[in-house]
């Protein structure tokens, strides 16, 4: 299920039949989210259209998996498939040329909807990742501003670094790859540098004692660069 | 940018020189020569790199070997007076009729997808897991170390990464480009998938005698779900499938024209298929038995 946040509202684009629910749970990786209200209602036609037009943006699975749009809870590809079989099955006995043209038209309809996703990806990538000049504001989907953090890290880190982020995947793999040949290890303490990305529970007491989750990680570090509110590059003294 | 173009031009000229020598009866079209020439250039260069790397000779040596090979090919092409075949002698603008209006929406959609693929390839650093950890990390490791590790227990064996046994065709091509440019720049490095795929699609479109049918076929290939993503990232599944598609196309040509050059091209493409991804073996095994 994909969540879209628009104008402060979160909508569930691919809604399941509400009759089948006993509980609804939400999982967020962002540190703080407050719901001011939750509305549950049966979807009407305009809801179905909104769900249908909701673009599928970039996810780690995008390269291998196309979820595809849904009209209500029915996959669009299923609607097109049934229509294509009906049209082709009827027309093939009347005019073969038109039977194949009907297949092409249904393919085209599917692709136009798919192209709408691609256009949305182009637009979002351009406005959120290409246009901003500051590395902190270069947001790339679920990586948030990791690419900007990597660019800045390369300026300060030499040799090897301990890396901390909210989750190992996908941050550690990506940071490690893009920083190569700098050796990056996940949540270790033995390397000369600390790269801390989007950790809200980091404290630097007396400007030299590094605490994460209230636990002392290193008693003597030096802040080289603060990328944003929750991301730092530190060096061991 | 200039170094990137020069690096690719060197490979293209090597491939073209070899194809031109092999095509003794000059039966191949100019587009066929250029497209297969580029694919062959990559394959020859990667094979040389593989031998050099295996012999623990530094990878940067390959460009000098390439230049030597190119000089030999230029000599033979000039001596046999066949180099003129590589330059278009006449160019005719295609005549458009009212019937061609039907292809405009397909052409626009193809162009949009080409742009989408190019945009992602140039502007977005490697994002998906496989392209980083199974493919590009191997190139990066070999580029930084300078040689190929031949010890199977070594972490960097054949470049390391998630799948150590993956074939090295495009991995070594990227090592060569990074070495030629002197820097690992992802906006150029990942562009090869886009270039090869679009060259293949161009060849497929032009191979149809009917222009409308060719463009609709090109559109159908481009509109297959996920193709726009695969054609702009460091994934090679699409590329080895393209090589296989071309080999089938040339097999049809061979049946039609009975010239051995098509069998040579099929050999080059099938070699490139298996040297690009190990699943290529599944595709080429029936071909070998045939």
Coordinates of C-alpha atoms in Angstrom, one line a residue:
Chain A
X1 CA 0.0 0.0 0.0
X2 CA 1.4 3.4 -1.0
X3 CA 0.9 6.6 1.1
X4 CA 0.7 10.0 -0.5
X5 CA 1.1 13.1 1.5
X6 CA -0.6 16.1 -0.1
X7 CA -1.1 19.5 1.5
X8 CA -0.7 18.0 4.9
X9 CA -3.3 15.3 4.2
X10 CA -2.4 11.6 4.0
X11 CA -4.6 9.6 1.7
X12 CA -4.6 5.8 1.0
X13 CA -4.6 5.6 -2.7
X14 CA -5.2 1.9 -2.9
X15 CA -7.9 1.4 -0.5
X16 CA -9.0 -2.1 0.6
X17 CA -12.7 -2.9 1.4
X18 CA -13.3 -1.5 4.8
X19 CA -15.6 -4.3 5.8
X20 CA -12.6 -6.6 6.0
X21 CA -10.7 -4.6 8.6
X22 CA -10.6 -5.1 12.3
X23 CA -7.5 -3.0 12.9
X24 CA -5.6 -0.4 10.8
X25 CA -1.9 0.2 11.6
X26 CA 0.4 2.9 10.3
X27 CA 4.2 2.6 10.3
X28 CA 6.4 5.6 9.6
X29 CA 10.1 5.9 9.6
X30 CA 10.0 9.7 10.1
X31 CA 10.6 10.5 13.8
X32 CA 7.4 12.5 14.5
X33 CA 4.0 12.5 12.8
X34 CA 0.8 13.7 14.4
X35 CA -2.6 12.9 13.0
X36 CA -5.1 15.8 13.6
X37 CA -8.0 13.7 12.3
X38 CA -8.7 10.3 10.5
X39 CA -11.6 9.9 8.2
X40 CA -12.8 6.5 7.0
X41 CA -15.4 6.4 4.3
X42 CA -16.6 4.3 1.4
X43 CA -15.0 5.6 -1.8
X44 CA -17.1 7.3 -4.4
X45 CA -16.3 7.7 -8.1
X46 CA -14.1 10.8 -7.7
X47 CA -12.1 8.9 -5.0
X48 CA -11.7 6.1 -7.5
X49 CA -10.5 8.5 -10.2
X50 CA -8.1 10.1 -7.7
X51 CA -6.7 6.7 -6.8
X52 CA -6.4 5.8 -10.5
X53 CA -4.5 9.0 -11.3
X54 CA -2.2 8.8 -8.3
X55 CA 1.2 8.4 -9.8
X56 CA 3.5 5.6 -8.8
X57 CA 6.8 7.3 -8.0
X58 CA 10.3 5.9 -7.5
X59 CA 10.8 3.1 -5.0
X60 CA 13.6 0.6 -4.6
X61 CA 11.4 -2.0 -6.2
X62 CA 10.5 0.2 -9.2
X63 CA 13.2 -1.4 -11.4
X64 CA 11.7 -4.9 -11.1
X65 CA 8.1 -4.4 -10.1
X66 CA 5.2 -2.4 -11.6
X67 CA 2.3 -2.3 -9.2
X68 CA 0.1 -0.6 -11.7
X69 CA -2.8 1.8 -11.2
X70 CA -6.1 0.6 -9.8
X71 CA -9.6 1.8 -10.4
X72 CA -11.0 1.4 -6.9
X73 CA -9.6 -1.9 -6.0
X74 CA -9.6 -3.4 -9.5
X75 CA -6.3 -3.3 -11.3
X76 CA -6.4 -1.1 -14.5
X77 CA -4.5 -3.8 -16.4
X78 CA -7.3 -6.3 -15.6
X79 CA -10.0 -4.0 -16.9
X80 CA -8.0 -3.4 -20.1
X81 CA -7.2 -7.1 -20.4
X82 CA -10.8 -8.2 -20.3
X83 CA -11.9 -5.4 -22.7
X84 CA -9.0 -6.4 -25.1
X85 CA -10.1 -10.1 -25.1
X86 CA -13.7 -9.1 -25.7
X87 CA -12.9 -6.7 -28.5
X88 CA -10.3 -8.9 -30.1
X89 CA -12.5 -12.0 -29.8
X90 CA -15.4 -10.2 -31.5
X91 CA -13.4 -8.3 -34.2
X92 CA -11.2 -11.2 -35.2
X93 CA -14.2 -12.9 -36.9
X94 CA -15.3 -9.6 -38.6
X95 CA -12.1 -7.9 -39.6
X96 CA -8.6 -9.1 -38.6
X97 CA -6.9 -5.8 -39.2
X98 CA -9.3 -4.0 -36.8
X99 CA -8.9 -6.8 -34.3
X100 CA -5.1 -6.2 -34.1
X101 CA -5.7 -2.4 -34.1
X102 CA -8.0 -2.8 -31.1
X103 CA -5.1 -4.6 -29.2
X104 CA -2.8 -1.7 -30.1
X105 CA -5.3 0.8 -28.8
X106 CA -5.6 -1.0 -25.5
X107 CA -1.8 -1.2 -25.2
X108 CA -1.6 2.5 -26.0
X109 CA -4.2 3.2 -23.2
X110 CA -2.1 1.3 -20.7
X111 CA 1.0 3.0 -21.8
X112 CA -0.5 6.5 -21.6
X113 CA -1.4 5.8 -18.0
X114 CA 2.1 4.4 -17.4
X115 CA 3.6 7.5 -19.1
X116 CA 1.7 9.6 -16.7
X117 CA 3.7 7.9 -13.9
X118 CA 6.9 8.6 -15.8
X119 CA 6.0 12.3 -16.3
X120 CA 5.3 12.6 -12.5
X121 CA 8.7 11.0 -11.8
X122 CA 10.4 13.5 -14.1
X123 CA 8.6 16.4 -12.6
X124 CA 9.2 15.3 -9.0
X125 CA 12.9 14.5 -9.6
X126 CA 13.4 17.8 -11.4
X127 CA 11.8 19.9 -8.7
X128 CA 13.0 18.0 -5.6
X129 CA 16.5 16.8 -6.7
X130 CA 17.8 18.8 -9.7
X131 CA 16.6 22.3 -9.0
X132 CA 17.7 22.8 -5.4
X133 CA 21.3 24.0 -5.1
X134 CA 22.0 23.2 -1.5
X135 CA 22.8 19.5 -0.9
X136 CA 20.5 19.5 2.1
X137 CA 17.5 20.3 0.0
X138 CA 18.3 17.7 -2.8
X139 CA 15.7 15.1 -1.9
X140 CA 15.5 11.8 -3.8
X141 CA 12.5 9.9 -2.7
X142 CA 13.1 7.4 0.1
X143 CA 16.8 8.4 0.2
X144 CA 15.8 11.8 1.5
X145 CA 18.9 14.0 1.2
X146 CA 21.4 11.1 1.3
X147 CA 23.0 12.0 -2.1
X148 CA 23.8 15.5 -0.8
X149 CA 25.2 14.1 2.4
X150 CA 27.4 11.8 0.4
X151 CA 28.8 14.7 -1.7
X152 CA 29.6 16.6 1.5
X153 CA 31.0 13.6 3.2
X154 CA 33.6 13.1 0.4
X155 CA 35.0 16.5 1.3
X156 CA 35.7 15.7 4.9
X157 CA 36.3 11.9 5.2
X158 CA 39.5 10.1 4.3
X159 CA 40.3 6.4 4.7
X160 CA 37.4 4.9 6.6
X161 CA 34.3 5.9 8.6
X162 CA 31.7 4.6 11.0
X163 CA 28.2 5.1 9.6
X164 CA 25.0 5.6 11.5
X165 CA 21.5 6.1 10.0
X166 CA 17.9 5.3 11.0
X167 CA 18.0 2.0 9.2
X168 CA 20.8 -0.2 7.7
X169 CA 18.9 -0.7 4.5
X170 CA 18.9 1.2 2.2
X171 CA 21.2 3.8 3.7
X172 CA 24.3 1.7 4.6
X173 CA 24.5 0.0 1.2
X174 CA 24.2 3.3 -0.7
X175 CA 26.5 5.3 1.5
X176 CA 29.1 2.5 1.3
X177 CA 28.8 2.2 -2.5
X178 CA 29.0 5.9 -3.3
X179 CA 31.8 6.6 -0.8
X180 CA 34.0 3.8 -2.1
X181 CA 37.0 3.5 -2.0
X182 CA 36.5 5.0 1.5
X183 CA 35.7 2.0 3.7
X184 CA 32.4 2.5 5.5
X185 CA 31.2 0.2 8.3
X186 CA 27.8 0.0 9.9
X187 CA 27.5 1.3 13.4
X188 CA 31.1 0.6 14.4
X189 CA 33.3 2.8 16.6
X190 CA 36.8 1.8 15.4
X191 CA 37.2 4.0 12.3
X192 CA 38.7 7.6 12.5
X193 CA 35.5 9.3 11.3
X194 CA 31.8 9.2 12.2
X195 CA 29.2 9.9 9.5
X196 CA 25.8 10.3 11.1
X197 CA 22.8 10.6 8.8
X198 CA 19.3 11.7 9.9
X199 CA 19.6 10.4 13.5
X200 CA 17.4 12.4 15.8
X201 CA 18.7 10.9 19.0
X202 CA 22.3 12.2 18.7
X203 CA 23.9 14.4 21.4
X204 CA 27.3 16.1 21.4
X205 CA 27.9 16.9 25.1
X206 CA 30.6 19.4 26.0
X207 CA 31.2 19.6 22.2
X208 CA 33.2 16.4 22.3
X209 CA 31.3 13.5 23.8
X210 CA 29.2 11.6 21.3
X211 CA 26.0 10.1 22.6
X212 CA 23.5 8.1 20.5
X213 CA 20.2 7.0 22.2
X214 CA 21.7 8.2 25.5
X215 CA 24.6 5.8 25.2
X216 CA 28.2 7.1 25.1
X217 CA 29.7 6.1 21.7
X218 CA 32.9 8.1 21.8
X219 CA 34.3 10.3 24.6
X220 CA 36.4 12.5 22.4
X221 CA 35.3 13.6 18.9
X222 CA 35.5 16.8 16.9
X223 CA 32.5 18.1 14.9
X224 CA 33.8 18.7 11.3
X225 CA 30.6 19.5 9.7
X226 CA 26.9 19.6 10.5
X227 CA 25.0 18.8 7.4
X228 CA 21.5 19.5 8.8
X229 CA 19.6 19.3 12.1
X230 CA 20.2 15.5 12.4
X231 CA 23.2 14.7 10.3
X232 CA 26.9 15.2 11.2
X233 CA 30.4 14.4 10.2
X234 CA 32.7 13.9 13.2
X235 CA 36.4 13.0 13.6
X236 CA 38.0 11.1 16.4
X237 CA 40.5 13.1 18.5
Chain B
X1 CA 32.7 15.2 -21.9
X2 CA 35.4 15.3 -24.7
X3 CA 37.3 12.4 -23.0
X4 CA 34.1 10.4 -22.7
X5 CA 33.4 10.9 -26.4
X6 CA 37.0 10.0 -27.4
X7 CA 36.9 6.8 -25.2
X8 CA 33.7 5.6 -27.0
X9 CA 34.9 6.8 -30.4
X10 CA 38.1 4.7 -30.1
X11 CA 35.9 1.6 -29.4
X12 CA 33.5 2.4 -32.2
X13 CA 36.4 2.8 -34.7
X14 CA 38.0 -0.5 -33.7
X15 CA 34.6 -2.3 -34.1
X16 CA 33.9 -0.5 -37.4
X17 CA 37.4 -1.3 -38.7
X18 CA 37.0 -5.1 -37.9
X19 CA 33.4 -5.2 -39.3
X20 CA 34.5 -3.4 -42.5
X21 CA 37.3 -5.9 -43.1
X22 CA 35.0 -8.9 -42.4
X23 CA 32.2 -7.6 -44.7
X24 CA 34.1 -8.4 -47.9
X25 CA 31.0 -8.1 -50.2
X26 CA 29.8 -4.9 -48.5
X27 CA 26.3 -6.3 -47.8
X28 CA 25.8 -4.7 -44.5
X29 CA 24.0 -1.3 -44.3
X30 CA 25.8 1.6 -42.7
X31 CA 23.6 1.6 -39.6
X32 CA 24.2 -2.1 -39.1
X33 CA 28.0 -1.6 -39.4
X34 CA 28.0 1.3 -36.9
X35 CA 25.7 -0.4 -34.3
X36 CA 27.4 -3.8 -34.4
X37 CA 30.7 -2.0 -34.7
X38 CA 30.2 -0.3 -31.3
X39 CA 29.0 -3.5 -29.7
X40 CA 32.1 -5.3 -31.1
X41 CA 34.4 -2.5 -30.0
X42 CA 33.1 -2.8 -26.4
X43 CA 33.5 -6.6 -26.5
X44 CA 37.1 -6.5 -28.0
X45 CA 38.2 -3.9 -25.5
X46 CA 36.6 -5.8 -22.5
X47 CA 38.3 -9.0 -23.7
X48 CA 41.7 -7.2 -23.9
X49 CA 41.1 -5.8 -20.4
X50 CA 40.2 -9.2 -19.1
X51 CA 43.4 -10.7 -20.4
X52 CA 45.5 -7.7 -19.1
X53 CA 43.8 -7.8 -15.7
X54 CA 44.2 -11.6 -15.4
X55 CA 47.9 -11.2 -16.3
X56 CA 48.1 -8.6 -13.5
X57 CA 49.0 -5.8 -15.9
X58 CA 47.5 -2.4 -15.0
X59 CA 44.2 -1.6 -16.7
X60 CA 45.3 1.8 -18.0
X61 CA 47.6 -0.1 -20.5
X62 CA 44.6 -1.0 -22.6
X63 CA 44.1 2.3 -24.3
X64 CA 47.5 2.1 -25.8
X65 CA 46.8 -1.4 -27.0
X66 CA 43.5 -0.1 -28.4
X67 CA 45.3 2.7 -30.3
X68 CA 47.8 0.1 -31.7
X69 CA 44.9 -2.1 -32.9
X70 CA 43.2 0.9 -34.4
X71 CA 46.3 1.9 -36.3
X72 CA 46.6 -1.6 -37.7
X73 CA 42.9 -1.6 -38.7
X74 CA 43.3 1.8 -40.4
X75 CA 46.3 0.5 -42.3
X76 CA 44.4 -2.5 -43.7
X77 CA 41.2 -0.5 -44.4
X78 CA 43.2 2.1 -46.3
X79 CA 45.4 -0.5 -48.1
X80 CA 42.3 -2.5 -49.3
X81 CA 40.7 0.9 -50.1
X82 CA 37.5 -0.1 -48.3
X83 CA 37.4 2.8 -45.7
X84 CA 35.1 4.8 -48.0
X85 CA 32.4 2.3 -47.3
X86 CA 32.1 3.7 -43.8
X87 CA 31.2 7.2 -45.0
X88 CA 27.6 7.8 -46.2
X89 CA 27.8 8.6 -50.0
X90 CA 24.3 9.8 -50.5
X91 CA 21.6 11.0 -48.2
X92 CA 18.0 11.3 -49.2
X93 CA 15.4 12.9 -47.1
X94 CA 12.5 10.4 -46.6
X95 CA 9.3 11.4 -48.4
X96 CA 6.4 11.9 -46.1
X97 CA 2.8 11.2 -47.0
X98 CA -0.5 11.8 -45.2
X99 CA -0.4 8.1 -44.1
X100 CA 2.7 8.9 -42.0
X101 CA 0.6 11.2 -39.7
X102 CA -0.4 8.0 -37.8
X103 CA 3.2 7.5 -36.5
X104 CA 3.4 11.0 -34.9
X105 CA 1.8 10.0 -31.5
X106 CA 4.0 6.9 -31.5
X107 CA 7.1 8.9 -32.3
X108 CA 6.3 11.4 -29.6
X109 CA 5.8 8.7 -27.0
X110 CA 9.2 7.1 -28.1
X111 CA 10.9 10.5 -27.8
X112 CA 9.4 11.0 -24.3
X113 CA 10.6 7.6 -23.2
X114 CA 14.1 8.2 -24.6
X115 CA 14.2 11.5 -22.8
X116 CA 13.0 9.9 -19.5
X117 CA 15.7 7.2 -19.8
X118 CA 18.4 9.8 -20.6
X119 CA 17.3 12.1 -17.8
X120 CA 17.5 9.4 -15.2
X121 CA 20.8 8.1 -16.5
X122 CA 22.5 11.4 -16.5
X123 CA 21.0 13.1 -13.4
X124 CA 20.5 10.4 -10.9
X125 CA 23.5 8.5 -9.4
X126 CA 23.1 4.7 -9.1
X127 CA 20.0 4.1 -7.0
X128 CA 18.8 0.6 -7.3
X129 CA 20.5 -2.1 -5.2
X130 CA 21.5 -4.5 -8.0
X131 CA 23.1 -1.8 -10.2
X132 CA 25.3 -0.7 -7.3
X133 CA 26.1 -3.9 -5.4
X134 CA 26.1 -6.5 -8.2
X135 CA 27.5 -4.4 -11.1
X136 CA 29.0 -1.0 -10.6
X137 CA 30.9 -1.9 -7.4
X138 CA 32.8 -4.5 -9.4
X139 CA 33.8 -1.8 -11.9
X140 CA 34.7 0.6 -9.1
X141 CA 36.8 -2.0 -7.3
X142 CA 38.7 -3.0 -10.5
X143 CA 39.1 0.7 -11.5
X144 CA 40.6 1.5 -8.0
X145 CA 42.8 -1.6 -7.7
X146 CA 43.9 -1.5 -11.4
X147 CA 44.0 -5.2 -11.8
X148 CA 41.6 -8.2 -11.6
X149 CA 41.8 -10.4 -8.5
X150 CA 42.2 -14.0 -9.6
X151 CA 42.0 -15.6 -6.1
X152 CA 38.6 -17.1 -5.7
X153 CA 38.7 -16.7 -1.9
X154 CA 39.5 -13.0 -2.2
X155 CA 36.7 -10.5 -1.5
X156 CA 37.6 -8.6 -4.6
X157 CA 37.7 -11.7 -6.8
X158 CA 36.6 -10.6 -10.3
X159 CA 35.7 -7.3 -8.8
X160 CA 33.8 -8.7 -5.8
X161 CA 30.2 -7.4 -5.2
X162 CA 27.1 -9.4 -4.5
X163 CA 27.6 -11.9 -7.4
X164 CA 31.3 -12.5 -7.9
X165 CA 30.7 -14.7 -11.0
X166 CA 28.9 -12.1 -13.1
X167 CA 30.5 -11.7 -16.5
X168 CA 32.7 -8.7 -17.1
X169 CA 31.8 -7.2 -20.5
X170 CA 30.2 -3.9 -19.4
X171 CA 32.0 -4.0 -16.0
X172 CA 35.3 -3.7 -17.8
X173 CA 33.9 -1.2 -20.3
X174 CA 33.2 1.1 -17.3
X175 CA 36.6 0.5 -15.9
X176 CA 38.0 1.6 -19.3
X177 CA 35.8 4.7 -19.5
X178 CA 36.6 5.8 -15.9
X179 CA 40.3 5.2 -16.6
X180 CA 40.1 7.2 -19.9
X181 CA 38.3 10.1 -18.2
X182 CA 40.5 9.9 -15.1
X183 CA 37.5 10.0 -12.8
X184 CA 34.5 7.8 -11.8
X185 CA 31.6 10.1 -12.9
X186 CA 28.3 8.3 -12.7
X187 CA 26.5 10.7 -15.0
X188 CA 28.7 9.4 -17.9
X189 CA 29.5 5.9 -16.6
X190 CA 25.9 4.7 -16.6
X191 CA 25.1 6.1 -20.0
X192 CA 26.3 3.1 -21.9
X193 CA 23.0 1.1 -21.3
X194 CA 21.1 4.0 -22.7
X195 CA 23.4 4.3 -25.8
X196 CA 23.4 0.6 -26.6
X197 CA 19.7 0.1 -26.1
X198 CA 18.8 3.0 -28.3
X199 CA 21.2 2.0 -31.0
X200 CA 19.6 -1.4 -31.1
X201 CA 16.1 0.0 -31.2
X202 CA 17.1 2.3 -34.0
X203 CA 18.5 -0.6 -35.9
X204 CA 15.3 -2.6 -35.3
X205 CA 13.1 0.4 -36.5
X206 CA 15.2 0.9 -39.6
X207 CA 15.3 -2.8 -40.5
X208 CA 11.6 -2.8 -41.4
X209 CA 10.9 -1.9 -45.0
X210 CA 7.6 -0.3 -43.9
X211 CA 8.4 2.9 -41.9
X212 CA 5.1 2.9 -40.0
X213 CA 5.4 -0.7 -39.0
X214 CA 9.0 -0.1 -37.9
X215 CA 8.2 2.8 -35.6
X216 CA 5.2 1.1 -34.1
X217 CA 7.4 -1.9 -33.3
X218 CA 10.0 0.4 -31.8
X219 CA 7.3 2.0 -29.7
X220 CA 6.0 -1.4 -28.6
X221 CA 9.5 -2.4 -27.4
X222 CA 10.0 0.9 -25.6
X223 CA 6.6 0.7 -23.9
X224 CA 7.1 -2.7 -22.4
X225 CA 6.7 -2.0 -18.6
X226 CA 10.0 -1.3 -16.8
X227 CA 12.0 -1.0 -20.1
X228 CA 12.3 2.8 -19.6
X229 CA 14.0 2.1 -16.2
X230 CA 16.2 -0.7 -17.4
X231 CA 17.4 1.4 -20.4
X232 CA 18.7 4.2 -18.1
X233 CA 20.3 2.3 -15.3
X234 CA 23.3 0.0 -14.8
X235 CA 21.3 -3.2 -15.4
X236 CA 22.3 -5.4 -18.2
X237 CA 19.3 -7.8 -18.5
X238 CA 17.9 -5.6 -21.2
X239 CA 21.2 -5.3 -23.1
X240 CA 21.9 -9.0 -23.4
X241 CA 18.3 -9.5 -24.5
X242 CA 18.9 -6.8 -27.1
X243 CA 22.0 -8.6 -28.4
X244 CA 20.0 -11.8 -28.7
X245 CA 17.2 -9.9 -30.5
X246 CA 19.8 -8.6 -33.0
X247 CA 21.3 -12.1 -33.5
X248 CA 17.8 -13.4 -34.4
X249 CA 17.3 -10.4 -36.7
X250 CA 20.6 -11.2 -38.5
X251 CA 19.7 -14.9 -38.7
X252 CA 16.6 -13.8 -40.7
X253 CA 18.9 -11.7 -42.9
X254 CA 21.2 -14.7 -43.4
X255 CA 18.2 -16.9 -44.5
X256 CA 17.2 -14.1 -46.9
X257 CA 20.7 -13.1 -48.3
X258 CA 22.9 -16.2 -47.6
X259 CA 26.0 -14.2 -46.8
X260 CA 28.4 -15.5 -44.2
X261 CA 28.9 -12.1 -42.7
X262 CA 25.6 -12.4 -40.9
X263 CA 26.8 -15.6 -39.2
X264 CA 29.9 -13.7 -38.1
X265 CA 27.7 -11.0 -36.6
X266 CA 25.5 -13.6 -34.9
X267 CA 28.7 -15.0 -33.4
X268 CA 29.8 -11.6 -32.1
X269 CA 26.4 -10.9 -30.6
X270 CA 26.0 -14.3 -29.0
X271 CA 29.5 -13.9 -27.5
X272 CA 28.5 -10.4 -26.2
X273 CA 25.3 -11.9 -24.8
X274 CA 27.1 -14.4 -22.6
X275 CA 29.9 -12.0 -21.8
X276 CA 27.3 -9.5 -20.6
X277 CA 25.2 -11.6 -18.2
X278 CA 25.4 -15.3 -17.2
X279 CA 21.7 -15.8 -18.0
X280 CA 22.8 -15.2 -21.7
X281 CA 23.8 -18.9 -21.6
X282 CA 20.2 -19.9 -21.4
X283 CA 19.5 -17.9 -24.5
X284 CA 22.6 -19.0 -26.5
X285 CA 22.6 -22.7 -25.7
X286 CA 19.7 -23.6 -28.1
X287 CA 21.4 -21.4 -30.7
X288 CA 24.7 -23.4 -30.3
X289 CA 22.8 -26.7 -30.6
X290 CA 21.0 -25.5 -33.7

